[in-house]
PDB file of C-alpha atoms in Angstrom:
ATOM      1  CA  MET A  17     160.468 183.283-107.486  1.00  0.00           C
ATOM      2  CA  THR A  18     158.682 182.623-110.703  1.00  0.00           C
ATOM      3  CA  GLY A  19     161.759 181.626-112.669  1.00  0.00           C
ATOM      4  CA  PRO A  20     163.007 178.935-110.514  1.00  0.00           C
ATOM      5  CA  VAL A  21     159.371 177.407-109.895  1.00  0.00           C
ATOM      6  CA  ILE A  22     158.759 177.369-113.945  1.00  0.00           C
ATOM      7  CA  GLY A  23     162.390 176.318-114.687  1.00  0.00           C
ATOM      8  CA  ALA A  24     162.089 173.304-112.045  1.00  0.00           C
ATOM      9  CA  VAL A  25     158.934 172.133-113.688  1.00  0.00           C
ATOM     10  CA  VAL A  26     160.074 172.231-117.139  1.00  0.00           C
ATOM     11  CA  SER A  27     163.136 170.361-116.071  1.00  0.00           C
ATOM     12  CA  ARG A  28     161.304 167.533-114.083  1.00  0.00           C
ATOM     13  CA  ASP A  29     158.854 167.298-117.035  1.00  0.00           C
ATOM     14  CA  LEU A  30     161.592 166.887-119.689  1.00  0.00           C
ATOM     15  CA  LYS A  31     163.298 164.260-117.687  1.00  0.00           C
ATOM     16  CA  LEU A  32     160.087 162.107-117.222  1.00  0.00           C
ATOM     17  CA  ALA A  33     159.440 162.777-121.156  1.00  0.00           C
ATOM     18  CA  MET A  34     162.993 161.279-121.683  1.00  0.00           C
ATOM     19  CA  ARG A  35     162.102 158.041-119.709  1.00  0.00           C
ATOM     20  CA  ARG A  36     158.768 157.714-121.854  1.00  0.00           C
ATOM     21  CA  ARG A  37     160.544 158.254-125.466  1.00  0.00           C
ATOM     22  CA  ALA A  38     157.789 156.089-126.897  1.00  0.00           C
ATOM     23  CA  ASP A  39     155.256 158.801-126.275  1.00  0.00           C
ATOM     24  CA  ILE A  40     157.203 161.409-128.299  1.00  0.00           C
ATOM     25  CA  VAL A  41     157.921 158.826-131.040  1.00  0.00           C
ATOM     26  CA  SER A  42     154.314 158.022-131.324  1.00  0.00           C
ATOM     27  CA  VAL A  43     153.435 161.682-131.817  1.00  0.00           C
ATOM     28  CA  LEU A  44     156.009 162.347-134.252  1.00  0.00           C
ATOM     29  CA  PHE A  45     155.626 159.059-136.255  1.00  0.00           C
ATOM     30  CA  PHE A  46     151.797 160.103-136.405  1.00  0.00           C
ATOM     31  CA  PHE A  47     152.616 163.456-137.754  1.00  0.00           C
ATOM     32  CA  ILE A  48     154.713 161.904-140.366  1.00  0.00           C
ATOM     33  CA  ILE A  49     152.112 159.335-141.594  1.00  0.00           C
ATOM     34  CA  VAL A  50     149.566 161.941-141.782  1.00  0.00           C
ATOM     35  CA  ALA A  51     152.063 163.860-144.040  1.00  0.00           C
ATOM     36  CA  THR A  52     152.962 161.304-145.964  1.00  0.00           C
ATOM     37  CA  LEU A  53     149.456 159.671-146.799  1.00  0.00           C
ATOM     38  CA  PHE A  54     148.040 162.655-148.548  1.00  0.00           C
ATOM     39  CA  PRO A  55     150.605 163.008-151.313  1.00  0.00           C
ATOM     40  CA  LEU A  56     149.888 159.373-151.781  1.00  0.00           C
ATOM     41  CA  GLY A  57     146.363 159.648-151.880  1.00  0.00           C
ATOM     42  CA  ILE A  58     146.184 162.806-153.971  1.00  0.00           C
ATOM     43  CA  GLY A  59     148.716 161.851-156.548  1.00  0.00           C
ATOM     44  CA  PRO A  60     151.939 163.419-157.993  1.00  0.00           C
ATOM     45  CA  GLU A  61     150.484 166.683-159.437  1.00  0.00           C
ATOM     46  CA  PRO A  62     152.898 169.163-158.160  1.00  0.00           C
ATOM     47  CA  GLU A  63     150.466 172.071-158.401  1.00  0.00           C
ATOM     48  CA  ILE A  64     147.916 170.353-156.590  1.00  0.00           C
ATOM     49  CA  LEU A  65     150.384 169.245-153.923  1.00  0.00           C
ATOM     50  CA  ARG A  66     151.776 172.798-153.424  1.00  0.00           C
ATOM     51  CA  ARG A  67     148.292 174.144-152.958  1.00  0.00           C
ATOM     52  CA  LEU A  68     147.443 171.740-150.201  1.00  0.00           C
ATOM     53  CA  ALA A  69     150.727 171.533-148.472  1.00  0.00           C
ATOM     54  CA  PRO A  70     150.043 173.998-145.812  1.00  0.00           C
ATOM     55  CA  GLY A  71     146.583 172.791-144.811  1.00  0.00           C
ATOM     56  CA  VAL A  72     147.675 169.324-144.508  1.00  0.00           C
ATOM     57  CA  LEU A  73     150.920 169.814-142.610  1.00  0.00           C
ATOM     58  CA  TRP A  74     149.343 172.278-140.028  1.00  0.00           C
ATOM     59  CA  ILE A  75     146.336 169.792-139.590  1.00  0.00           C
ATOM     60  CA  GLY A  76     149.047 167.112-138.973  1.00  0.00           C
ATOM     61  CA  ALA A  77     150.815 169.177-136.459  1.00  0.00           C
ATOM     62  CA  LEU A  78     147.333 170.015-134.849  1.00  0.00           C
ATOM     63  CA  LEU A  79     146.312 166.311-134.659  1.00  0.00           C
ATOM     64  CA  ALA A  80     149.745 165.164-133.524  1.00  0.00           C
ATOM     65  CA  THR A  81     149.490 167.866-130.549  1.00  0.00           C
ATOM     66  CA  ILE A  82     146.039 166.470-129.411  1.00  0.00           C
ATOM     67  CA  LEU A  83     147.436 163.129-129.186  1.00  0.00           C
ATOM     68  CA  SER A  84     150.054 164.092-126.874  1.00  0.00           C
ATOM     69  CA  LEU A  85     147.721 166.264-124.606  1.00  0.00           C
ATOM     70  CA  PRO A  86     145.890 163.592-122.301  1.00  0.00           C
ATOM     71  CA  ARG A  87     149.098 162.653-120.400  1.00  0.00           C
ATOM     72  CA  LEU A  88     149.787 166.567-119.685  1.00  0.00           C
ATOM     73  CA  PHE A  89     148.424 166.314-116.066  1.00  0.00           C
ATOM     74  CA  ALA A  90     147.098 162.607-116.052  1.00  0.00           C
ATOM     75  CA  ASP A  91     150.422 161.146-114.601  1.00  0.00           C
ATOM     76  CA  ASP A  92     150.787 163.986-111.886  1.00  0.00           C
ATOM     77  CA  TYR A  93     147.181 163.506-110.949  1.00  0.00           C
ATOM     78  CA  GLN A  94     147.298 159.736-110.436  1.00  0.00           C
ATOM     79  CA  ASP A  95     150.435 159.986-108.421  1.00  0.00           C
ATOM     80  CA  GLY A  96     149.520 162.687-106.271  1.00  0.00           C
ATOM     81  CA  THR A  97     152.023 165.266-107.582  1.00  0.00           C
ATOM     82  CA  LEU A  98     149.454 167.699-108.979  1.00  0.00           C
ATOM     83  CA  GLU A  99     147.643 167.874-105.457  1.00  0.00           C
ATOM     84  CA  GLN A 100     151.383 168.960-104.043  1.00  0.00           C
ATOM     85  CA  LEU A 101     151.580 171.548-106.331  1.00  0.00           C
ATOM     86  CA  ALA A 102     148.045 172.905-105.831  1.00  0.00           C
ATOM     87  CA  LEU A 103     148.875 173.201-101.866  1.00  0.00           C
ATOM     88  CA  SER A 104     152.487 174.871-102.459  1.00  0.00           C
ATOM     89  CA  PRO A 105     152.728 178.570-101.666  1.00  0.00           C
ATOM     90  CA  GLN A 106     153.518 179.205-105.401  1.00  0.00           C
ATOM     91  CA  PRO A 107     150.487 180.057-107.682  1.00  0.00           C
ATOM     92  CA  LEU A 108     149.370 176.951-109.592  1.00  0.00           C
ATOM     93  CA  ALA A 109     149.448 178.772-112.741  1.00  0.00           C
ATOM     94  CA  LEU A 110     153.306 178.966-112.729  1.00  0.00           C
ATOM     95  CA  SER A 111     153.533 175.103-112.462  1.00  0.00           C
ATOM     96  CA  VAL A 112     150.928 175.028-115.401  1.00  0.00           C
ATOM     97  CA  LEU A 113     152.975 177.300-117.236  1.00  0.00           C
ATOM     98  CA  GLY A 114     156.174 175.066-116.861  1.00  0.00           C
ATOM     99  CA  LYS A 115     154.263 172.170-117.935  1.00  0.00           C
ATOM    100  CA  VAL A 116     153.189 173.919-120.865  1.00  0.00           C
ATOM    101  CA  ILE A 117     156.721 175.089-122.041  1.00  0.00           C
ATOM    102  CA  ALA A 118     157.678 171.383-121.401  1.00  0.00           C
ATOM    103  CA  HIS A 119     155.094 169.845-123.527  1.00  0.00           C
ATOM    104  CA  TRP A 120     155.985 172.171-126.259  1.00  0.00           C
ATOM    105  CA  LEU A 121     159.705 171.334-126.060  1.00  0.00           C
ATOM    106  CA  VAL A 122     158.928 167.802-126.626  1.00  0.00           C
ATOM    107  CA  SER A 123     156.253 167.806-128.951  1.00  0.00           C
ATOM    108  CA  GLY A 124     155.761 171.337-130.796  1.00  0.00           C
ATOM    109  CA  LEU A 125     159.546 172.041-131.325  1.00  0.00           C
ATOM    110  CA  PRO A 126     160.166 168.510-132.746  1.00  0.00           C
ATOM    111  CA  LEU A 127     156.998 169.163-134.949  1.00  0.00           C
ATOM    112  CA  ALA A 128     158.384 172.402-136.331  1.00  0.00           C
ATOM    113  CA  LEU A 129     161.872 171.007-137.189  1.00  0.00           C
ATOM    114  CA  LEU A 130     160.021 167.910-139.125  1.00  0.00           C
ATOM    115  CA  THR A 131     158.127 170.202-141.209  1.00  0.00           C
ATOM    116  CA  PRO A 132     160.536 171.334-143.703  1.00  0.00           C
ATOM    117  CA  LEU A 133     161.501 167.808-144.299  1.00  0.00           C
ATOM    118  CA  LEU A 134     157.856 166.626-144.940  1.00  0.00           C
ATOM    119  CA  GLY A 135     157.090 169.594-146.905  1.00  0.00           C
ATOM    120  CA  LEU A 136     159.746 168.437-149.542  1.00  0.00           C
ATOM    121  CA  GLN A 137     157.234 165.741-150.448  1.00  0.00           C
ATOM    122  CA  PHE A 138     154.724 168.589-151.572  1.00  0.00           C
ATOM    123  CA  ASP A 139     157.548 170.176-154.043  1.00  0.00           C
ATOM    124  CA  LEU A 140     157.570 173.326-151.924  1.00  0.00           C
ATOM    125  CA  ASP A 141     160.537 175.935-152.779  1.00  0.00           C
ATOM    126  CA  PRO A 142     163.167 176.375-149.897  1.00  0.00           C
ATOM    127  CA  GLU A 143     161.869 179.967-149.149  1.00  0.00           C
ATOM    128  CA  ILE A 144     158.081 178.539-148.695  1.00  0.00           C
ATOM    129  CA  LEU A 145     159.654 175.906-146.574  1.00  0.00           C
ATOM    130  CA  GLY A 146     161.360 178.361-144.363  1.00  0.00           C
ATOM    131  CA  VAL A 147     158.031 180.137-143.877  1.00  0.00           C
ATOM    132  CA  LEU A 148     156.139 176.837-143.217  1.00  0.00           C
ATOM    133  CA  ALA A 149     158.466 175.916-140.543  1.00  0.00           C
ATOM    134  CA  LEU A 150     158.541 179.433-138.696  1.00  0.00           C
ATOM    135  CA  SER A 151     154.860 179.484-139.037  1.00  0.00           C
ATOM    136  CA  VAL A 152     154.673 175.845-137.037  1.00  0.00           C
ATOM    137  CA  LEU A 153     157.213 177.126-134.804  1.00  0.00           C
ATOM    138  CA  VAL A 154     155.521 180.064-133.671  1.00  0.00           C
ATOM    139  CA  GLY A 155     151.897 178.805-133.778  1.00  0.00           C
ATOM    140  CA  THR A 156     152.644 175.454-131.909  1.00  0.00           C
ATOM    141  CA  PRO A 157     153.091 177.125-128.138  1.00  0.00           C
ATOM    142  CA  ALA A 158     149.424 178.596-128.814  1.00  0.00           C
ATOM    143  CA  LEU A 159     148.350 174.673-129.108  1.00  0.00           C
ATOM    144  CA  SER A 160     149.844 173.653-126.186  1.00  0.00           C
ATOM    145  CA  GLY A 161     148.657 176.577-123.889  1.00  0.00           C
ATOM    146  CA  VAL A 162     145.161 176.094-125.211  1.00  0.00           C
ATOM    147  CA  GLY A 163     145.258 172.209-125.026  1.00  0.00           C
ATOM    148  CA  ALA A 164     146.368 172.754-121.551  1.00  0.00           C
ATOM    149  CA  ILE A 165     143.080 174.136-120.877  1.00  0.00           C
ATOM    150  CA  GLY A 166     141.198 171.271-122.189  1.00  0.00           C
ATOM    151  CA  ALA A 167     143.353 168.674-120.585  1.00  0.00           C
ATOM    152  CA  ALA A 168     142.600 170.218-117.339  1.00  0.00           C
ATOM    153  CA  LEU A 169     139.018 170.324-117.884  1.00  0.00           C
ATOM    154  CA  THR A 170     138.737 166.731-119.003  1.00  0.00           C
ATOM    155  CA  LEU A 171     141.212 165.422-116.113  1.00  0.00           C
ATOM    156  CA  GLY A 172     139.685 162.358-114.438  1.00  0.00           C
ATOM    157  CA  VAL A 173     136.797 162.124-116.873  1.00  0.00           C
ATOM    158  CA  ARG A 174     135.876 158.706-118.507  1.00  0.00           C
ATOM    159  CA  GLY A 175     136.581 158.983-122.315  1.00  0.00           C
ATOM    160  CA  GLY A 176     138.388 162.068-121.749  1.00  0.00           C
ATOM    161  CA  GLY A 177     140.468 161.881-124.889  1.00  0.00           C
ATOM    162  CA  VAL A 178     137.509 162.039-127.070  1.00  0.00           C
ATOM    163  CA  LEU A 179     136.250 165.115-125.109  1.00  0.00           C
ATOM    164  CA  LEU A 180     139.569 166.681-124.949  1.00  0.00           C
ATOM    165  CA  SER A 181     139.426 166.728-128.767  1.00  0.00           C
ATOM    166  CA  LEU A 182     135.953 168.225-129.127  1.00  0.00           C
ATOM    167  CA  LEU A 183     136.735 171.093-126.646  1.00  0.00           C
ATOM    168  CA  VAL A 184     140.249 172.026-128.175  1.00  0.00           C
ATOM    169  CA  LEU A 185     139.520 171.510-131.813  1.00  0.00           C
ATOM    170  CA  PRO A 186     137.369 174.711-132.554  1.00  0.00           C
ATOM    171  CA  LEU A 187     139.792 176.503-130.357  1.00  0.00           C
ATOM    172  CA  TYR A 188     142.558 175.746-132.662  1.00  0.00           C
ATOM    173  CA  ILE A 189     140.907 176.775-135.860  1.00  0.00           C
ATOM    174  CA  PRO A 190     142.514 180.478-135.716  1.00  0.00           C
ATOM    175  CA  VAL A 191     146.022 179.034-135.191  1.00  0.00           C
ATOM    176  CA  LEU A 192     145.379 176.888-138.138  1.00  0.00           C
ATOM    177  CA  ILE A 193     143.907 179.500-140.418  1.00  0.00           C
ATOM    178  CA  PHE A 194     146.520 182.319-139.849  1.00  0.00           C
ATOM    179  CA  GLY A 195     149.439 179.472-139.695  1.00  0.00           C
ATOM    180  CA  ALA A 196     148.274 177.897-143.210  1.00  0.00           C
ATOM    181  CA  GLY A 197     147.517 181.637-144.389  1.00  0.00           C
ATOM    182  CA  ALA A 198     151.033 182.625-143.962  1.00  0.00           C
ATOM    183  CA  VAL A 199     152.384 180.005-146.195  1.00  0.00           C
ATOM    184  CA  ASP A 200     149.550 180.654-148.747  1.00  0.00           C
ATOM    185  CA  ALA A 201     150.550 184.556-148.702  1.00  0.00           C
ATOM    186  CA  ALA A 202     154.081 183.737-149.254  1.00  0.00           C
ATOM    187  CA  SER A 203     153.182 181.229-152.152  1.00  0.00           C
ATOM    188  CA  SER A 204     151.440 184.310-153.624  1.00  0.00           C
ATOM    189  CA  GLY A 205     154.313 186.782-153.260  1.00  0.00           C
ATOM    190  CA  LEU A 206     152.196 188.483-150.445  1.00  0.00           C
ATOM    191  CA  GLY A 207     153.487 189.891-147.191  1.00  0.00           C
ATOM    192  CA  THR A 208     153.370 187.538-144.196  1.00  0.00           C
ATOM    193  CA  GLY A 209     153.861 189.935-141.564  1.00  0.00           C
ATOM    194  CA  VAL A 210     150.148 190.284-140.485  1.00  0.00           C
ATOM    195  CA  TYR A 211     149.829 186.463-140.217  1.00  0.00           C
ATOM    196  CA  PHE A 212     152.953 186.227-138.184  1.00  0.00           C
ATOM    197  CA  SER A 213     151.831 189.074-135.755  1.00  0.00           C
ATOM    198  CA  ILE A 214     148.384 187.340-135.316  1.00  0.00           C
ATOM    199  CA  LEU A 215     150.186 184.100-134.585  1.00  0.00           C
ATOM    200  CA  GLY A 216     152.451 185.411-132.184  1.00  0.00           C
ATOM    201  CA  ALA A 217     149.642 187.332-130.434  1.00  0.00           C
ATOM    202  CA  LEU A 218     147.599 183.982-130.090  1.00  0.00           C
ATOM    203  CA  THR A 219     150.652 182.246-129.133  1.00  0.00           C
ATOM    204  CA  LEU A 220     151.403 184.671-126.181  1.00  0.00           C
ATOM    205  CA  ALA A 221     147.702 184.609-125.003  1.00  0.00           C
ATOM    206  CA  GLY A 222     147.814 180.750-125.259  1.00  0.00           C
ATOM    207  CA  VAL A 223     151.250 180.670-123.105  1.00  0.00           C
ATOM    208  CA  PHE A 224     150.973 183.289-120.600  1.00  0.00           C
ATOM    209  CA  PHE A 225     146.802 183.542-120.087  1.00  0.00           C
ATOM    210  CA  ALA A 226     145.909 179.869-120.568  1.00  0.00           C
ATOM    211  CA  PRO A 227     147.709 178.523-117.627  1.00  0.00           C
ATOM    212  CA  TRP A 228     145.444 180.848-115.345  1.00  0.00           C
ATOM    213  CA  ALA A 229     142.265 179.179-116.756  1.00  0.00           C
ATOM    214  CA  ALA A 230     143.903 175.771-116.629  1.00  0.00           C
ATOM    215  CA  ALA A 231     144.887 176.189-112.980  1.00  0.00           C
ATOM    216  CA  ALA A 232     141.190 177.100-112.064  1.00  0.00           C
ATOM    217  CA  ALA A 233     140.196 173.903-113.979  1.00  0.00           C
ATOM    218  CA  LEU A 234     142.619 171.705-111.982  1.00  0.00           C
ATOM    219  CA  ARG A 235     141.495 173.309-108.673  1.00  0.00           C
ATOM    220  CA  ILE A 236     137.930 172.066-109.459  1.00  0.00           C
ATOM    221  CA  ALA A 237     138.982 168.439-110.618  1.00  0.00           C
ATOM    222  CA  LEU A 238     141.162 168.254-107.335  1.00  0.00           C
ATOM    223  CA  GLU A 239     138.186 169.107-105.023  1.00  0.00           C
TER     224      GLU A 239
END
């Protein structure tokens, strides 16, 4: 029964997201602006741009993900849907997992698809662009999973957006380090297997374990 529950939540959230395309566009536009301003501010020196590219693009993806987190549970909390999910016989964590997957599909996946295009501004080789895009593709699900915990903990709190950022930013640091590290290793001619293995482990932990912690936080918020 887990599959139909998760699939139903994912389908529902994707349909709602398509009705609020402005939210998706604003996240992508923010990512584009961050990635574009750095080359303009730093200057046209190719060597400097190539060295800064992994960190800049990963930080942009990280901040864009945070920008999309406050509404992960807020709308369902306001209209009572979240309370109905909590009262259903299925574990609330399954519904949270569905929402995490839907969040990644409308935020993390588009960011990963945009990354190679934005990486061209930094004079990166095609092979390095591929590694960069793959690192964002593998790492962003962890951002969505961990972000769900922060969104649940700050649900209904005044100024929750700022508090959410303060909560999740320290937890995002390992993903940032290994995501950018994979690109640096590829640029230096070193192997990237270790970096992608750790990114994969962080993603598995974020997607399959974080929803249980987020569900516990949501139950507290609903009491």
